[in-house]
GROMACS .gro file of C-alpha atoms in nm:
model
  159
    1MET     CA    1   1.781  -1.206  -0.659
    2LEU     CA    2   1.650  -1.565  -0.653
    3ILE     CA    3   1.434  -1.490  -0.349
    4LEU     CA    4   1.277  -1.195  -0.534
    5VAL     CA    5   1.189  -1.421  -0.829
    6PHE     CA    6   1.035  -1.675  -0.590
    7TYR     CA    7   0.846  -1.403  -0.402
    8THR     CA    8   0.703  -1.255  -0.725
    9ALA     CA    9   0.600  -1.598  -0.854
   10PHE     CA   10   0.440  -1.684  -0.520
   11LYS     CA   11   0.234  -1.362  -0.520
   12LYS     CA   12   0.104  -1.440  -0.869
   13ALA     CA   13   0.025  -1.800  -0.772
   14VAL     CA   14  -0.176  -1.679  -0.472
   15GLY     CA   15  -0.370  -1.446  -0.701
   16VAL     CA   16  -0.446  -1.728  -0.945
   17PHE     CA   17  -0.554  -1.960  -0.662
   18PHE     CA   18  -0.779  -1.692  -0.510
   19ASN     CA   19  -0.941  -1.614  -0.845
   20MET     CA   20  -0.993  -1.984  -0.925
   21LEU     CA   21  -1.163  -2.029  -0.590
   22ASN     CA   22  -1.372  -1.721  -0.661
   23LEU     CA   23  -1.482  -1.873  -0.995
   24LEU     CA   24  -1.580  -2.196  -0.822
   25LEU     CA   25  -1.785  -1.993  -0.573
   26LYS     CA   26  -1.951  -1.798  -0.858
   27GLY     CA   27  -1.782  -1.470  -0.772
   28ASN     CA   28  -1.893  -1.461  -0.410
   29LEU     CA   29  -1.553  -1.405  -0.246
   30PRO     CA   30  -1.514  -1.048  -0.121
   31PRO     CA   31  -1.210  -0.840  -0.215
   32LEU     CA   32  -0.916  -0.865   0.023
   33GLY     CA   33  -0.860  -0.589   0.277
   34SER     CA   34  -0.538  -0.395   0.260
   35VAL     CA   35  -0.400  -0.083   0.423
   36CYS     CA   36  -0.144   0.178   0.326
   37VAL     CA   37  -0.010   0.495   0.484
   38VAL     CA   38   0.072   0.841   0.357
   39VAL     CA   39   0.364   0.990   0.547
   40GLU     CA   40   0.472   1.342   0.455
   41GLN     CA   41   0.780   1.504   0.601
   42ALA     CA   42   0.934   1.832   0.484
   43GLY     CA   43   0.737   1.820   0.157
   44LYS     CA   44   0.846   1.467   0.072
   45TYR     CA   45   0.652   1.141   0.086
   46LEU     CA   46   0.762   0.806   0.223
   47VAL     CA   47   0.735   0.542  -0.050
   48VAL     CA   48   0.878   0.202  -0.130
   49LYS     CA   49   1.054   0.175  -0.465
   50ARG     CA   50   0.969  -0.169  -0.600
   51PRO     CA   51   1.223  -0.377  -0.792
   52GLU     CA   52   1.018  -0.326  -1.112
   53GLY     CA   53   1.072   0.052  -1.080
   54CYS     CA   54   0.738   0.188  -0.959
   55CYS     CA   55   0.681   0.340  -0.614
   56VAL     CA   56   0.403   0.259  -0.368
   57PHE     CA   57   0.300   0.382  -0.028
   58PRO     CA   58   0.398   0.144   0.254
   59GLY     CA   59   0.123  -0.106   0.319
   60GLY     CA   60  -0.015  -0.452   0.262
   61PHE     CA   61  -0.284  -0.705   0.337
   62MET     CA   62  -0.457  -0.720   0.672
   63GLN     CA   63  -0.394  -1.030   0.879
   64TRP     CA   64  -0.649  -1.227   1.075
   65LYS     CA   65  -0.784  -1.030   1.377
   66GLU     CA   66  -0.583  -0.718   1.287
   67THR     CA   67  -0.723  -0.365   1.282
   68SER     CA   68  -0.632  -0.130   0.999
   69GLU     CA   69  -0.412   0.066   1.242
   70GLN     CA   70  -0.226  -0.251   1.343
   71THR     CA   71  -0.177  -0.347   0.978
   72ALA     CA   72  -0.046   0.002   0.898
   73GLN     CA   73   0.206  -0.011   1.185
   74ARG     CA   74   0.322  -0.365   1.101
   75GLU     CA   75   0.354  -0.307   0.727
   76GLY     CA   76   0.521   0.030   0.777
   77LYS     CA   77   0.785  -0.129   0.999
   78GLU     CA   78   0.832  -0.435   0.771
   79GLU     CA   79   0.870  -0.232   0.452
   80THR     CA   80   1.063   0.073   0.576
   81GLY     CA   81   1.217  -0.005   0.917
   82LEU     CA   82   1.040   0.301   1.058
   83ASP     CA   83   0.805   0.314   1.355
   84LEU     CA   84   0.490   0.498   1.256
   85GLN     CA   85   0.224   0.668   1.463
   86ILE     CA   86  -0.094   0.592   1.274
   87GLY     CA   87  -0.343   0.873   1.236
   88ALA     CA   88  -0.689   0.917   1.092
   89ILE     CA   89  -0.830   0.728   0.799
   90MET     CA   90  -0.811   0.957   0.499
   91GLY     CA   91  -0.998   0.738   0.255
   92CYS     CA   92  -1.097   0.399   0.126
   93TYR     CA   93  -1.021   0.287  -0.229
   94THR     CA   94  -1.120  -0.011  -0.442
   95THR     CA   95  -0.892  -0.176  -0.694
   96PRO     CA   96  -1.064  -0.435  -0.911
   97SER     CA   97  -0.845  -0.712  -1.045
   98THR     CA   98  -0.727  -0.650  -1.401
   99THR     CA   99  -0.555  -0.987  -1.450
  100PHE     CA  100  -0.622  -1.340  -1.334
  101SER     CA  101  -0.303  -1.334  -1.125
  102ALA     CA  102  -0.409  -1.028  -0.923
  103MET     CA  103  -0.674  -0.998  -0.654
  104SER     CA  104  -0.936  -0.726  -0.612
  105THR     CA  105  -0.873  -0.522  -0.300
  106ILE     CA  106  -1.028  -0.262  -0.076
  107THR     CA  107  -0.757  -0.037   0.065
  108ILE     CA  108  -0.793   0.174   0.377
  109VAL     CA  109  -0.550   0.466   0.373
  110HIS     CA  110  -0.424   0.622   0.696
  111ARG     CA  111  -0.215   0.928   0.761
  112ALA     CA  112   0.095   0.856   0.966
  113VAL     CA  113   0.405   1.021   1.111
  114VAL     CA  114   0.748   0.876   1.181
  115VAL     CA  115   0.822   0.834   1.552
  116GLY     CA  116   1.136   0.618   1.539
  117GLY     CA  117   1.330   0.345   1.366
  118GLU     CA  118   1.586   0.351   1.087
  119LEU     CA  119   1.513   0.351   0.715
  120ARG     CA  120   1.595   0.011   0.562
  121GLY     CA  121   1.478  -0.196   0.269
  122SER     CA  122   1.298  -0.529   0.253
  123ILE     CA  123   1.198  -0.788  -0.004
  124GLU     CA  124   0.920  -0.545  -0.102
  125GLY     CA  125   1.171  -0.283  -0.216
  126GLN     CA  126   1.378   0.015  -0.107
  127PRO     CA  127   1.209   0.290   0.098
  128CYS     CA  128   1.284   0.650   0.012
  129TRP     CA  129   1.147   1.004   0.041
  130LEU     CA  130   1.026   1.166  -0.282
  131ASP     CA  131   0.873   1.504  -0.364
  132LYS     CA  132   0.535   1.515  -0.536
  133GLU     CA  133   0.673   1.591  -0.882
  134THR     CA  134   0.905   1.289  -0.878
  135LEU     CA  135   0.638   1.071  -0.722
  136ASP     CA  136   0.382   1.156  -0.993
  137GLY     CA  137   0.579   0.972  -1.259
  138LEU     CA  138   0.645   0.664  -1.045
  139LEU     CA  139   0.307   0.587  -0.884
  140PRO     CA  140   0.095   0.314  -1.042
  141ARG     CA  141  -0.239   0.439  -1.177
  142HIS     CA  142  -0.446   0.303  -0.887
  143TYR     CA  143  -0.231   0.494  -0.631
  144ARG     CA  144  -0.274   0.837  -0.792
  145PRO     CA  145  -0.616   0.914  -0.638
  146ILE     CA  146  -0.460   0.862  -0.294
  147ILE     CA  147  -0.205   1.141  -0.333
  148THR     CA  148  -0.458   1.365  -0.511
  149ASN     CA  149  -0.707   1.327  -0.226
  150TYR     CA  150  -0.434   1.376   0.033
  151LEU     CA  151  -0.333   1.706  -0.124
  152GLN     CA  152  -0.695   1.821  -0.153
  153GLN     CA  153  -0.752   1.745   0.215
  154GLU     CA  154  -0.442   1.946   0.305
  155GLN     CA  155  -0.570   2.262   0.133
  156PRO     CA  156  -0.713   2.518   0.378
  157THR     CA  157  -1.082   2.582   0.329
  158ASN     CA  158  -1.200   2.934   0.245
  159ARG     CA  159  -1.457   3.060   0.493
   0.00000   0.00000   0.00000
């Protein structure tokens, strides 16, 4: 539990530092790049249940010299224990900072499928598979357009 408190405090401190630096540079720092994946299997979605109770799609910040596909694979493995085959980009989303301890981000969202590994938790939270109805009540506001767009893209087109 102590490590979770430290981790949460560290994340907020990084956000404050980044935003202070951005103020000093008159708002000229770009948003940070992040990636997440939507994995659907048998009508359920792979998510990470955070200690505070919400659920998020596996993902995180891009590292130096990493492609979005590499970030998606790395973060998927770190947060869920699963090996993912990363598919097409399904969208790009912006999340402006709403507090001084959070950073604005641009998130690239990939489709993915599980190709191996074993489901296990991490400091980020506990991975699980949820149906859409359950997921709707647990996704933070800025994640909802991702699942909405995913479902719209899955609908067959009438020709």
